[in-house]
Tab-separated table of C-alpha atoms in Angstrom:
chain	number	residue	atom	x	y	z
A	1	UNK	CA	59.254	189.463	159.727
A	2	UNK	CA	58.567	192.201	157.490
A	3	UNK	CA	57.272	190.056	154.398
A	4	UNK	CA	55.367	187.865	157.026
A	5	UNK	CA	53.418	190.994	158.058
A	6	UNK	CA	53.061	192.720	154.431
A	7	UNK	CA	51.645	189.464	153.326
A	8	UNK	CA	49.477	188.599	155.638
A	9	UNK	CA	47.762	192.287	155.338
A	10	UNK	CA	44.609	192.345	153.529
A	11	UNK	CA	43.090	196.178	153.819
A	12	UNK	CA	45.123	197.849	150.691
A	13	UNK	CA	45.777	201.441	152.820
A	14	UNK	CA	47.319	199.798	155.891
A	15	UNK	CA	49.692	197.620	153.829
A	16	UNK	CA	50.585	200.704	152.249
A	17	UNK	CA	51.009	202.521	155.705
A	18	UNK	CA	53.330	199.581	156.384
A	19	UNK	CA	55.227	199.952	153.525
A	20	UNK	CA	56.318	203.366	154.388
A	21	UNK	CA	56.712	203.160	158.052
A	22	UNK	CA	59.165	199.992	157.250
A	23	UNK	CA	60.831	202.302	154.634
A	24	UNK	CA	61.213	204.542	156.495
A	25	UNK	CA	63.011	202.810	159.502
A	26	UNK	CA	65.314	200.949	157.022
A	27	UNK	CA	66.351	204.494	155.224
A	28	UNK	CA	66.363	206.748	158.551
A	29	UNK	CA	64.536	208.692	156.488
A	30	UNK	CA	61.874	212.031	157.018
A	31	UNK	CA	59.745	210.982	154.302
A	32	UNK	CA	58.011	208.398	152.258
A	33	UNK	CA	55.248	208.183	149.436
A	34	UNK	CA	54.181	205.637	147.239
A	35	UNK	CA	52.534	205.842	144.017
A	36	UNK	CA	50.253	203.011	141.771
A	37	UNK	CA	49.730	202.783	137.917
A	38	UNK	CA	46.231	202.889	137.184
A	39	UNK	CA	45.493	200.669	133.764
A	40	UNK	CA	42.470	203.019	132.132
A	41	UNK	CA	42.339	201.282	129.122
A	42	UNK	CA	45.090	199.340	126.733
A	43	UNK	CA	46.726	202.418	125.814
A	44	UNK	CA	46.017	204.843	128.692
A	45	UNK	CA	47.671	204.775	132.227
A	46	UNK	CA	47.431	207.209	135.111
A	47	UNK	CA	50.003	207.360	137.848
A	48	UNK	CA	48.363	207.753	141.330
A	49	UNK	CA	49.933	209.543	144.267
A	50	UNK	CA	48.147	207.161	147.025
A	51	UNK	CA	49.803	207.856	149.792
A	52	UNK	CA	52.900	210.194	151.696
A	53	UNK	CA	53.868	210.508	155.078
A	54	UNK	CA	56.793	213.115	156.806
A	55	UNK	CA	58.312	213.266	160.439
A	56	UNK	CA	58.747	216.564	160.272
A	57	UNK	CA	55.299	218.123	159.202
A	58	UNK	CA	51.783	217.762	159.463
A	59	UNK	CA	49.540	218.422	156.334
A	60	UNK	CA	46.239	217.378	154.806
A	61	UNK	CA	46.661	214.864	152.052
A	62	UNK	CA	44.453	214.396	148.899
A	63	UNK	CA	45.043	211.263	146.271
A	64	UNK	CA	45.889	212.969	143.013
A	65	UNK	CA	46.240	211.630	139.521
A	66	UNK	CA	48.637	211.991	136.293
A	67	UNK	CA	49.639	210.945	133.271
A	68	UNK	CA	52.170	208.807	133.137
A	69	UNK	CA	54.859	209.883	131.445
A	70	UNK	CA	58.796	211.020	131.986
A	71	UNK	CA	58.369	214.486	133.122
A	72	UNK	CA	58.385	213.796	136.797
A	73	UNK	CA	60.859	211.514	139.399
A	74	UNK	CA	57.826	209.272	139.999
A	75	UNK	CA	56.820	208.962	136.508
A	76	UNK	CA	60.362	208.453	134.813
A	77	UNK	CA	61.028	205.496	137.390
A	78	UNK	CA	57.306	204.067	136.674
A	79	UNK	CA	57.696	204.410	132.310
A	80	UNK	CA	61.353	203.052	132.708
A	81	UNK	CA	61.743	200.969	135.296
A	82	UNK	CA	64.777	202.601	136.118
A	83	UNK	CA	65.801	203.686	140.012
A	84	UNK	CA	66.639	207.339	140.659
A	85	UNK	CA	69.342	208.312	143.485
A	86	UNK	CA	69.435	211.709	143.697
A	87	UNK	CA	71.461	213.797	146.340
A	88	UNK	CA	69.938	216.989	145.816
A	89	UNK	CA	66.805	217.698	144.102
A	90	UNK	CA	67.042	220.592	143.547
A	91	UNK	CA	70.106	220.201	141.315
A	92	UNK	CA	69.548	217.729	138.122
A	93	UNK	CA	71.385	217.380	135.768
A	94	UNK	CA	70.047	219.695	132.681
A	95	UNK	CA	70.044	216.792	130.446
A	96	UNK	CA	67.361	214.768	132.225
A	97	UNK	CA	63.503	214.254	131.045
A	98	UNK	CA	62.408	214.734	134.378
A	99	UNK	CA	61.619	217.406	136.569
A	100	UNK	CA	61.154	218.248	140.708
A	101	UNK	CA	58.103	219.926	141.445
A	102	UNK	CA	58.310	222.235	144.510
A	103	UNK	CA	54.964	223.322	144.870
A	104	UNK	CA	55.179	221.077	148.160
A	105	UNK	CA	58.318	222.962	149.474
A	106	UNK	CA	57.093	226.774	148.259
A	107	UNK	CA	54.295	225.952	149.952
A	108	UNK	CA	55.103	224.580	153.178
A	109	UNK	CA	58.514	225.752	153.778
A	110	UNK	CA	59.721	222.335	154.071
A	111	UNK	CA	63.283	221.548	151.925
A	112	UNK	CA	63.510	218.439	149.684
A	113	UNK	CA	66.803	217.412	149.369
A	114	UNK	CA	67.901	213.758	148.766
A	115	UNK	CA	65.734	211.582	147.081
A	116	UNK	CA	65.485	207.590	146.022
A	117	UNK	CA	63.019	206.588	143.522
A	118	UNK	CA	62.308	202.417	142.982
A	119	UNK	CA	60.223	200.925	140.901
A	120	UNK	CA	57.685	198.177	142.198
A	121	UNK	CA	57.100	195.757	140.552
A	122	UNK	CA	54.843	192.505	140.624
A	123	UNK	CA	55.546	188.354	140.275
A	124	UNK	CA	55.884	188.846	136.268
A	125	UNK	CA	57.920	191.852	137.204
A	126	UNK	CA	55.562	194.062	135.510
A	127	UNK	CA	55.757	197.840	137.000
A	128	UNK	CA	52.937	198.481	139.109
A	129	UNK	CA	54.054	201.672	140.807
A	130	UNK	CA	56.800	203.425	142.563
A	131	UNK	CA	58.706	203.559	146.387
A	132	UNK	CA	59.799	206.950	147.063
A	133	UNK	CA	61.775	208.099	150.070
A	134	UNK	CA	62.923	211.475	150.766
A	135	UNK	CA	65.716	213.041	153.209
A	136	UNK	CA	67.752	210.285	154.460
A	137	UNK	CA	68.464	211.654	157.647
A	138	UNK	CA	71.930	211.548	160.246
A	139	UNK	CA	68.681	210.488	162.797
A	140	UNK	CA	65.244	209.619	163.156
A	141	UNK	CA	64.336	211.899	165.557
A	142	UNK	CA	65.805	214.901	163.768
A	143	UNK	CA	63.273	217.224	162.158
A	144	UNK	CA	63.466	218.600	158.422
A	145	UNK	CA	61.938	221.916	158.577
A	146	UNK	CA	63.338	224.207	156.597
A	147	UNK	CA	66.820	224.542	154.012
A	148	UNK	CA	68.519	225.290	156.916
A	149	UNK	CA	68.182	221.820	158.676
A	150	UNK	CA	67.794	219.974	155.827
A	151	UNK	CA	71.263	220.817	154.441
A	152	UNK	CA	72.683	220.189	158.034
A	153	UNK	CA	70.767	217.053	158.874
A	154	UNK	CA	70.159	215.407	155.850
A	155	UNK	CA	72.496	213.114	153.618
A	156	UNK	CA	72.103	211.004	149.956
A	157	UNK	CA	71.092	207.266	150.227
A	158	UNK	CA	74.236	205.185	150.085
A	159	UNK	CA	74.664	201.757	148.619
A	160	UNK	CA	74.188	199.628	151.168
A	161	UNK	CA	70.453	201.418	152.366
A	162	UNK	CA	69.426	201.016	148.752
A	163	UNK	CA	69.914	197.113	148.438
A	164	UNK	CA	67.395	196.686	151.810
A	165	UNK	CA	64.626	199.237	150.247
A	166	UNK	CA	64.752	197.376	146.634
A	167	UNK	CA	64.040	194.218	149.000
A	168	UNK	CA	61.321	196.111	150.740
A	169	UNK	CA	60.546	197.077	147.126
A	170	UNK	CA	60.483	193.892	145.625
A	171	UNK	CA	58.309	192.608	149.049
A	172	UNK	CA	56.279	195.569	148.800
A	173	UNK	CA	54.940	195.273	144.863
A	174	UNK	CA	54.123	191.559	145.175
A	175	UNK	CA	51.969	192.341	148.213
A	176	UNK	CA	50.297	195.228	146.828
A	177	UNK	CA	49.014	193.023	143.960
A	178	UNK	CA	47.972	190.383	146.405
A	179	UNK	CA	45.919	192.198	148.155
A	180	UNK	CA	44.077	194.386	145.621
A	181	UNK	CA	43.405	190.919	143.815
A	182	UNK	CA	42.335	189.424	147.102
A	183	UNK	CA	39.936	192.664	147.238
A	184	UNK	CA	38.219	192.397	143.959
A	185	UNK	CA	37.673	188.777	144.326
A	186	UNK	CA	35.668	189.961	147.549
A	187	UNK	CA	34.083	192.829	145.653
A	188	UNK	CA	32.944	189.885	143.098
A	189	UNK	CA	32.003	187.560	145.128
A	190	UNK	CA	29.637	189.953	146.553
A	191	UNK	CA	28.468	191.263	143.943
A	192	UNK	CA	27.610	187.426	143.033
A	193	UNK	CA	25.764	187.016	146.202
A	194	UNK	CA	23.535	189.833	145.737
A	195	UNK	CA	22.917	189.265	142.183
A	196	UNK	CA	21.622	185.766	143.052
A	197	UNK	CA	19.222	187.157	145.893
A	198	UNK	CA	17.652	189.359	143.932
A	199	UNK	CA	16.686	186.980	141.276
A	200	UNK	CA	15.258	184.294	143.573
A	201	UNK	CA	13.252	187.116	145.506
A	202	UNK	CA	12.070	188.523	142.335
A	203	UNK	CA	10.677	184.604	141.286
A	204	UNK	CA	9.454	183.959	145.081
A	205	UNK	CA	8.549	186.955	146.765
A	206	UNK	CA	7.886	184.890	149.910
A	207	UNK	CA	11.549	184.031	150.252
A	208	UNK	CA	12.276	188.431	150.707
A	209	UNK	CA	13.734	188.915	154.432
A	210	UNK	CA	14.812	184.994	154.197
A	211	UNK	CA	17.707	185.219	151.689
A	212	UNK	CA	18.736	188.533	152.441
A	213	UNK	CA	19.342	186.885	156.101
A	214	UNK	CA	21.781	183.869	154.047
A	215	UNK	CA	23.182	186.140	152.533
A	216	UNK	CA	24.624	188.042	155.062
A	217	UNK	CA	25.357	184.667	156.544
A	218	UNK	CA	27.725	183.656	153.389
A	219	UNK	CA	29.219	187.173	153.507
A	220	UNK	CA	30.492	186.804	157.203
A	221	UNK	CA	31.706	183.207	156.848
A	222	UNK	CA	33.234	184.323	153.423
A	223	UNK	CA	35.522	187.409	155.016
A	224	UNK	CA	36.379	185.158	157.844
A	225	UNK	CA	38.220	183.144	155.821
């Protein structure tokens, strides 16, 4: 049920929305973000935080960008396409590349404790960003506000919870693809359209109004496909 749904999702921000909220019911879990690799160029790639959600905490979100690279959770599972398990974040081991940043936590209040990093990948199995869920909670309903409740409600991601979420994973990167291929053959399309309108109204000014009218025509029968 959950592939049919991811699958059948074309608008890139509410599969992604559906990616979390299913992550989050299969981990029991107070938090969820996903990042995407941006290709700049052939030898230049951004990571992009795209998207987070929390039970426990409201707060405004902005996309942000960075360089992809080992120093972070995110970007040591993107550059390695390696899985991270970690039962307290706040305790690595010293001999690790990457680092937690807490800026989220100092600022908020709010206590990160157990985290699991996968990779997503696409049908050539080619990285294309990363599944992160955060504070695998006793329950749902239970709210992570502070170190207090997040050391008493909170526990690592076992074995079994991490072979559903690398399905979801494995669901999740295919369909992400899908859909932001699906979107810039629309963009192209359209661009194609009103490419071809403006040359014939440029060579026939008496078509103007006529083929702007078609246009919009081929557009609507085009997205209700």
């Amino acid at each position: 049920d959950i592939s049919i749904s991811l699958s059948a999702e074309d608008d890139l921000m509410t599969l992604l929305r559906k990616i979390l909220n299913e992550g989050q019911n299969i981990a029991c879990c107070d938090a969820a973000s996903l990042f995407l690799i941006d290709e700049i160029s052939d030898h230049e790639r951004d990571l992009v935080f795209k998207l987070t959600q929390n039970d426990s905490m409201e707060f405004p979100f902005e996309e942000m960008r960075f360089a992809l690279d080992e120093s972070s959770i995110a970007g040591y599972v993107a550059y390695t396409d390696t899985e991270l398990n970690i039962p307290d974040a706040y305790q690595l081991p010293r001999d690790v590349p990457y680092e937690f940043n807490r800026s989220f936590d100092r600022r908020t209040g709010y206590r990160t404790k157990s985290i699991l990093a996968i990779p997503l990948a696409n049908k050539q199995k080619e990285v294309i960003g990363v599944l992160q869920f955060i504070n695998r909670k006793k329950a749902r309903s239970l709210k992570v506000s502070d170190e207090k409740s997040a050391m008493a409600y909170t526990q690592p991601f076992d074995s079994d919870i991490n072979v559903l979420l690398q399905a979801l994973a494995s669901q999740a990167g295919i369909a992400i693809e899908n859909t932001i291929l699906q979107n810039d053959i629309k963009a192209l399309f359209e661009g194609f359209v009103n490419a071809s309108v403006s040359a014939i109204e440029q060579r026939d000014p008496t078509t103007m109004g006529s083929c702007h009218w078609v246009m919009l025509m081929v557009l609507t029968f085009r997205n209700g496909m």
